[in-house]
Amino acid sequence: MFKSAETNKNIIKIIICLFLLIILIYAAKLLLTIIQEKMYISELNQEKIYISELKKKYPYLSEYIDEVGKMSKIERKGLLLMVGIKDKVLSEETIKILKDNKIMGVILFSYNVQDEKQLKQLTSDLRKYVNPNMLISIDQEGGEVNRINFDKLKNISPKMIGDTNSYEYAYEVAYNKSKFLLDLGINMILGPLCDIPNDTNSYIYNRSFSTNAYKVSEMVKATVKAQRDAGIISVLKHFPGHGDTTVNSHNDFPSIDKSTNELLSKEFLPFKSAIEAGAEMVLVSHIKNKYIDDKYPASMSKKYLDILENDLGFEGVVITDDLVMTGTIDKGINFGINLTSNVYEKAEDMFKDVDADILSCARVLKIISENKLSRT
């Protein structure tokens, strides 16, 4: 009898302890929820203040800033991603990856292209099944770099154009090529090159218009003017300029150790000329410069964006060079478009921590909106 009573007491104690433990766990969860809600509200309030400040500073972006403010974090991040796909015929797998991650941009390579009919179908399907306003880009410089072998202008290199010394010819080639690409459903061209090779031995010599900064400036001005008139998005490359480097950034980080003032007097001249002509985007390369940022290459450093905005008057969007080309970059940026030739499922970890900047997203939306209008 005594043992039975003692056992009952122990059971009651255990039940009480379990009950108190459940209450404690519940209270802890409730407290955590309250803290998280307060943090979320605080974060929302901070974002509202930030958005208000952005709209005052950039009134011409006001409607786009408001639009970004209504987006989820994954939607914002998707605006700052441009990825390669493995398809010639768009697969359900690719559609799902792109849609699930709200990815707004795709870059096409030779392995995505078979013929005109196939390519038109691919770009049409991307807009039909993923996003009607998708940015579809390509490298189609002419000469050494081409992704479309049925381009009638593919053998005309920038060097050949520069050798003519003709602004009109540069405009004509760029305009016709832009219309050709737009007809295929491609609305963004990674060009023109603004690089100035230091001599004829440079690996970028035939891809550039000239070794003369002023000639390059005129040629890129004509090219951007033509591309804008045609209705395609221009991407200047490779900021801050590959011309004076000896290492190809596909292999390593090249370096160019010149001060900003030195660069403004030569390397930046074509970029400034093309920006003034209306270029919407600038591709930042994997170049290092100890006088600008002794830690990160241009593609990963906001200091180069500051130079573009403050010294060159740029109000568009920066886009990285291919982030997987060197094999040493393992993260993305939040202040511009992240370009990767890898299909997204292979690069997902690289972008998991990207917290997309509202201003950059608004600028992307503006470009998309204006490009959409130019094609209607």
C-alpha positions as semicolon CSV with decimal commas, in nm:
position;residue;x (nm);y (nm);z (nm)
1;M;0,000;0,000;0,000
2;F;0,282;0,237;0,101
3;K;0,479;0,155;-0,213
4;S;0,171;0,214;-0,431
5;A;0,117;0,559;-0,279
6;E;0,485;0,644;-0,325
7;T;0,467;0,534;-0,688
8;N;0,160;0,749;-0,745
9;K;0,341;1,050;-0,595
10;N;0,635;0,994;-0,830
11;I;0,403;0,967;-1,129
12;I;0,228;1,291;-1,027
13;K;0,569;1,462;-0,993
14;I;0,672;1,343;-1,337
15;I;0,342;1,462;-1,486
16;I;0,382;1,802;-1,318
17;C;0,743;1,828;-1,443
18;L;0,635;1,737;-1,795
19;F;0,349;1,988;-1,777
20;L;0,587;2,262;-1,657
21;L;0,834;2,165;-1,930
22;I;0,560;2,190;-2,195
23;I;0,459;2,533;-2,059
24;L;0,824;2,641;-2,060
25;I;0,874;2,523;-2,420
26;Y;0,551;2,695;-2,526
27;A;0,655;3,017;-2,349
28;A;0,997;3,004;-2,513
29;K;0,841;2,954;-2,857
30;L;0,593;3,235;-2,792
31;L;0,875;3,464;-2,682
32;L;1,079;3,370;-2,988
33;T;0,779;3,440;-3,213
34;I;0,726;3,781;-3,051
35;I;1,096;3,866;-3,092
36;Q;1,090;3,753;-3,457
37;E;0,776;3,955;-3,524
38;K;0,931;4,264;-3,368
39;M;1,248;4,211;-3,572
40;Y;1,038;4,167;-3,887
41;I;0,837;4,482;-3,814
42;S;1,159;4,669;-3,741
43;E;1,309;4,540;-4,066
44;L;0,996;4,646;-4,257
45;N;1,006;4,992;-4,101
46;Q;1,374;5,027;-4,186
47;E;1,301;4,919;-4,543
48;K;1,016;5,171;-4,570
49;I;1,251;5,446;-4,456
50;Y;1,516;5,327;-4,703
51;I;1,262;5,315;-4,987
52;S;1,142;5,665;-4,903
53;E;1,501;5,794;-4,910
54;L;1,570;5,618;-5,242
55;K;1,262;5,773;-5,402
56;K;1,373;6,120;-5,295
57;K;1,724;6,061;-5,432
58;Y;1,612;5,888;-5,752
59;P;1,268;6,032;-5,840
60;Y;1,288;5,893;-6,197
61;L;1,295;5,542;-6,044
62;S;1,010;5,602;-5,799
63;E;0,753;5,370;-5,958
64;Y;1,008;5,091;-5,997
65;I;1,127;5,128;-5,638
66;D;0,766;5,091;-5,523
67;E;0,730;4,780;-5,738
68;V;1,043;4,624;-5,587
69;G;0,913;4,711;-5,239
70;K;0,617;4,478;-5,300
71;M;0,837;4,188;-5,410
72;S;0,952;3,892;-5,204
73;K;1,323;3,840;-5,143
74;I;1,337;3,553;-5,392
75;E;1,171;3,769;-5,659
76;R;1,426;4,043;-5,599
77;K;1,714;3,800;-5,615
78;G;1,576;3,657;-5,938
79;L;1,600;4,002;-6,096
80;L;1,975;3,996;-6,030
81;L;2,044;3,654;-6,182
82;M;2,137;3,566;-6,539
83;V;2,216;3,199;-6,592
84;G;2,311;2,955;-6,861
85;I;2,073;2,676;-6,960
86;K;2,161;2,344;-7,122
87;D;1,868;2,328;-7,363
88;K;1,815;2,360;-7,734
89;V;1,454;2,262;-7,670
90;L;1,326;2,406;-7,344
91;S;1,272;2,126;-7,091
92;E;1,024;2,100;-6,804
93;E;1,322;2,076;-6,569
94;T;1,467;2,407;-6,687
95;I;1,127;2,576;-6,676
96;K;1,080;2,462;-6,316
97;I;1,427;2,579;-6,208
98;L;1,384;2,921;-6,366
99;K;1,028;2,972;-6,242
100;D;1,084;2,842;-5,889
101;N;1,375;3,082;-5,847
102;K;1,209;3,374;-6,031
103;I;1,513;3,405;-6,257
104;M;1,476;3,696;-6,499
105;G;1,783;3,647;-6,720
106;V;1,928;3,376;-6,942
107;I;2,252;3,377;-7,143
108;L;2,272;3,167;-7,457
109;F;2,579;2,986;-7,593
110;S;2,661;2,795;-7,909
111;Y;2,529;2,472;-7,758
112;N;2,184;2,634;-7,727
113;V;2,174;2,716;-8,100
114;Q;2,096;2,481;-8,387
115;D;1,923;2,689;-8,651
116;E;1,695;2,990;-8,688
117;K;1,367;2,803;-8,638
118;Q;1,493;2,623;-8,326
119;L;1,638;2,938;-8,170
120;K;1,319;3,137;-8,225
121;Q;1,123;2,857;-8,061
122;L;1,360;2,846;-7,762
123;T;1,338;3,220;-7,693
124;S;0,963;3,216;-7,750
125;D;0,919;2,928;-7,504
126;L;1,132;3,105;-7,242
127;R;0,895;3,401;-7,254
128;K;0,583;3,185;-7,279
129;Y;0,658;2,939;-6,999
130;V;0,892;3,134;-6,768
131;N;0,848;3,512;-6,796
132;P;0,718;3,729;-7,083
133;N;0,972;3,999;-6,996
134;M;1,275;3,773;-6,969
135;L;1,616;3,916;-7,052
136;I;1,781;3,687;-7,307
137;S;2,143;3,772;-7,379
138;I;2,422;3,652;-7,606
139;D;2,783;3,720;-7,706
140;Q;2,778;3,794;-8,079
141;E;3,072;4,028;-8,131
142;G;3,166;3,921;-8,481
143;G;3,508;3,786;-8,573
144;E;3,650;3,566;-8,300
145;V;3,342;3,552;-8,075
146;N;3,015;3,424;-8,219
147;R;2,742;3,197;-8,083
148;I;2,519;3,201;-8,393
149;N;2,685;3,055;-8,700
150;F;2,406;3,160;-8,941
151;D;2,461;3,530;-8,864
152;K;2,552;3,688;-9,199
153;L;2,757;3,952;-9,016
154;K;2,951;3,705;-8,803
155;N;3,282;3,746;-8,987
156;I;3,293;4,125;-8,942
157;S;3,510;4,179;-8,635
158;P;3,528;4,498;-8,427
159;K;3,886;4,537;-8,555
160;M;3,764;4,535;-8,916
161;I;3,498;4,793;-8,829
162;G;3,753;5,015;-8,655
163;D;3,990;4,994;-8,951
164;T;3,729;5,160;-9,173
165;N;3,733;5,472;-8,952
166;S;3,366;5,502;-9,040
167;Y;3,112;5,595;-8,773
168;E;2,836;5,526;-9,026
169;Y;2,964;5,176;-9,102
170;A;2,993;5,095;-8,730
171;Y;2,633;5,212;-8,685
172;E;2,508;5,013;-8,985
173;V;2,667;4,684;-8,874
174;A;2,547;4,723;-8,514
175;Y;2,193;4,819;-8,621
176;N;2,156;4,528;-8,863
177;K;2,299;4,281;-8,613
178;S;2,066;4,410;-8,341
179;K;1,761;4,368;-8,564
180;F;1,880;4,018;-8,653
181;L;1,908;3,924;-8,284
182;L;1,578;4,083;-8,190
183;D;1,406;3,887;-8,465
184;L;1,543;3,572;-8,299
185;G;1,398;3,679;-7,964
186;I;1,727;3,799;-7,812
187;N;1,691;4,140;-7,645
188;M;2,033;4,190;-7,488
189;I;2,378;4,185;-7,649
190;L;2,698;4,159;-7,449
191;G;2,875;4,435;-7,632
192;P;3,030;4,653;-7,750
193;L;3,384;4,601;-7,625
194;C;3,530;4,919;-7,482
195;D;3,874;4,767;-7,425
196;I;4,181;4,938;-7,569
197;P;4,461;4,687;-7,648
198;N;4,805;4,819;-7,557
199;D;4,958;4,668;-7,875
200;T;4,897;4,424;-8,160
201;N;5,013;4,130;-7,945
202;S;4,726;4,169;-7,698
203;Y;4,497;3,865;-7,677
204;I;4,204;4,105;-7,715
205;Y;4,346;4,291;-8,017
206;N;4,112;4,150;-8,286
207;R;3,810;4,176;-8,059
208;S;3,867;4,549;-8,008
209;F;3,796;4,839;-8,243
210;S;4,141;4,995;-8,217
211;T;4,447;5,061;-8,006
212;N;4,351;5,428;-8,014
213;A;4,129;5,541;-7,726
214;Y;3,954;5,811;-7,927
215;K;3,874;5,579;-8,217
216;V;3,737;5,315;-7,979
217;S;3,527;5,588;-7,816
218;E;3,373;5,685;-8,149
219;M;3,308;5,326;-8,254
220;V;3,137;5,227;-7,928
221;K;2,932;5,546;-7,939
222;A;2,807;5,455;-8,287
223;T;2,743;5,095;-8,180
224;V;2,541;5,186;-7,872
225;K;2,343;5,448;-8,064
226;A;2,256;5,184;-8,326
227;Q;2,165;4,924;-8,066
228;R;1,937;5,167;-7,883
229;D;1,772;5,275;-8,209
230;A;1,713;4,909;-8,296
231;G;1,570;4,834;-7,951
232;I;1,827;4,596;-7,801
233;I;1,995;4,635;-7,461
234;S;2,366;4,724;-7,469
235;V;2,621;4,582;-7,226
236;L;2,958;4,759;-7,227
237;K;3,257;4,538;-7,151
238;H;3,499;4,472;-6,985
239;F;3,512;4,744;-6,719
240;P;3,760;4,881;-6,608
241;G;3,927;4,770;-6,934
242;H;4,118;4,457;-7,038
243;G;4,342;4,628;-7,291
244;D;4,645;4,680;-7,069
245;T;4,635;4,335;-6,907
246;T;4,842;4,033;-7,009
247;V;4,637;3,761;-6,840
248;N;4,306;3,636;-6,979
249;S;4,049;3,646;-6,697
250;H;3,923;3,304;-6,807
251;N;4,244;3,172;-6,651
252;D;4,321;3,400;-6,355
253;F;4,263;3,749;-6,211
254;P;4,451;3,995;-6,435
255;S;4,568;4,319;-6,276
256;I;4,597;4,676;-6,394
257;D;4,761;4,900;-6,137
258;K;4,668;5,252;-6,248
259;S;4,508;5,528;-6,046
260;T;4,154;5,639;-6,122
261;N;4,288;5,959;-6,278
262;E;4,516;5,759;-6,510
263;L;4,225;5,536;-6,610
264;L;4,002;5,838;-6,672
265;S;4,255;5,970;-6,922
266;K;4,254;5,654;-7,135
267;E;4,081;5,327;-7,037
268;F;3,759;5,493;-6,921
269;L;3,716;5,717;-7,227
270;P;3,525;5,460;-7,439
271;F;3,306;5,366;-7,143
272;K;3,219;5,730;-7,083
273;S;3,142;5,782;-7,452
274;A;2,915;5,476;-7,464
275;I;2,743;5,568;-7,137
276;E;2,666;5,912;-7,276
277;A;2,523;5,739;-7,585
278;G;2,276;5,560;-7,359
279;A;2,424;5,218;-7,272
280;E;2,201;5,047;-7,017
281;M;2,449;4,805;-6,861
282;V;2,819;4,768;-6,790
283;L;2,989;4,431;-6,751
284;V;3,251;4,441;-6,476
285;S;3,540;4,202;-6,528
286;H;3,754;3,995;-6,293
287;I;4,034;4,253;-6,303
288;K;4,212;4,361;-5,987
289;N;4,350;4,706;-5,920
290;K;4,527;4,772;-5,591
291;Y;4,460;5,146;-5,617
292;I;4,084;5,092;-5,628
293;D;4,032;4,774;-5,424
294;D;4,328;4,572;-5,301
295;K;4,109;4,278;-5,196
296;Y;3,840;4,211;-5,456
297;P;3,830;4,205;-5,838
298;A;3,607;4,461;-6,011
299;S;3,329;4,205;-6,057
300;M;3,290;4,168;-5,679
301;S;3,364;4,524;-5,564
302;K;3,109;4,802;-5,523
303;K;3,392;5,055;-5,548
304;Y;3,387;5,016;-5,927
305;L;3,014;5,085;-5,936
306;D;3,084;5,403;-5,737
307;I;3,339;5,508;-6,002
308;L;3,092;5,439;-6,281
309;E;2,824;5,648;-6,112
310;N;3,034;5,930;-5,969
311;D;3,303;5,972;-6,237
312;L;3,133;5,848;-6,555
313;G;2,771;5,947;-6,490
314;F;2,635;5,593;-6,521
315;E;2,277;5,535;-6,401
316;G;2,226;5,183;-6,528
317;V;2,298;4,832;-6,404
318;V;2,629;4,653;-6,362
319;I;2,657;4,286;-6,452
320;T;2,943;4,058;-6,355
321;D;3,157;3,870;-6,600
322;D;3,093;3,495;-6,582
323;L;3,136;3,412;-6,213
324;V;3,243;3,053;-6,275
325;M;3,506;3,119;-6,539
326;T;3,801;3,147;-6,300
327;G;3,688;2,875;-6,060
328;T;3,781;3,089;-5,760
329;I;3,464;3,294;-5,699
330;D;3,212;3,125;-5,471
331;K;2,952;3,396;-5,408
332;G;2,746;3,660;-5,585
333;I;2,689;4,035;-5,550
334;N;2,377;4,218;-5,431
335;F;2,433;4,543;-5,625
336;G;2,407;4,416;-5,983
337;I;2,328;4,118;-6,204
338;N;2,515;3,795;-6,133
339;L;2,610;3,623;-6,458
340;T;2,698;3,254;-6,460
341;S;2,734;3,020;-6,755
342;N;2,641;2,727;-6,529
343;V;2,283;2,611;-6,521
344;Y;2,123;2,731;-6,200
345;E;2,103;2,404;-6,010
346;K;2,484;2,381;-6,017
347;A;2,532;2,736;-5,893
348;E;2,252;2,759;-5,637
349;D;2,488;2,769;-5,337
350;M;2,676;3,061;-5,490
351;F;2,366;3,281;-5,472
352;K;2,203;3,164;-5,151
353;D;2,327;3,465;-4,952
354;V;2,248;3,730;-5,216
355;D;2,022;3,991;-5,055
356;A;1,925;4,191;-5,361
357;D;1,967;4,568;-5,336
358;I;1,640;4,755;-5,396
359;L;1,802;5,024;-5,610
360;S;1,969;4,771;-5,841
361;C;1,641;4,581;-5,876
362;A;1,455;4,902;-5,960
363;R;1,711;4,982;-6,229
364;V;1,669;4,636;-6,380
365;L;1,290;4,682;-6,386
366;K;1,332;5,017;-6,560
367;I;1,549;4,861;-6,831
368;I;1,301;4,576;-6,879
369;S;1,010;4,820;-6,899
370;E;1,182;5,046;-7,153
371;N;1,297;4,750;-7,362
372;K;0,943;4,609;-7,362
373;L;0,810;4,943;-7,486
374;S;1,074;4,963;-7,759
375;R;0,960;4,625;-7,894
376;T;0,586;4,708;-7,903
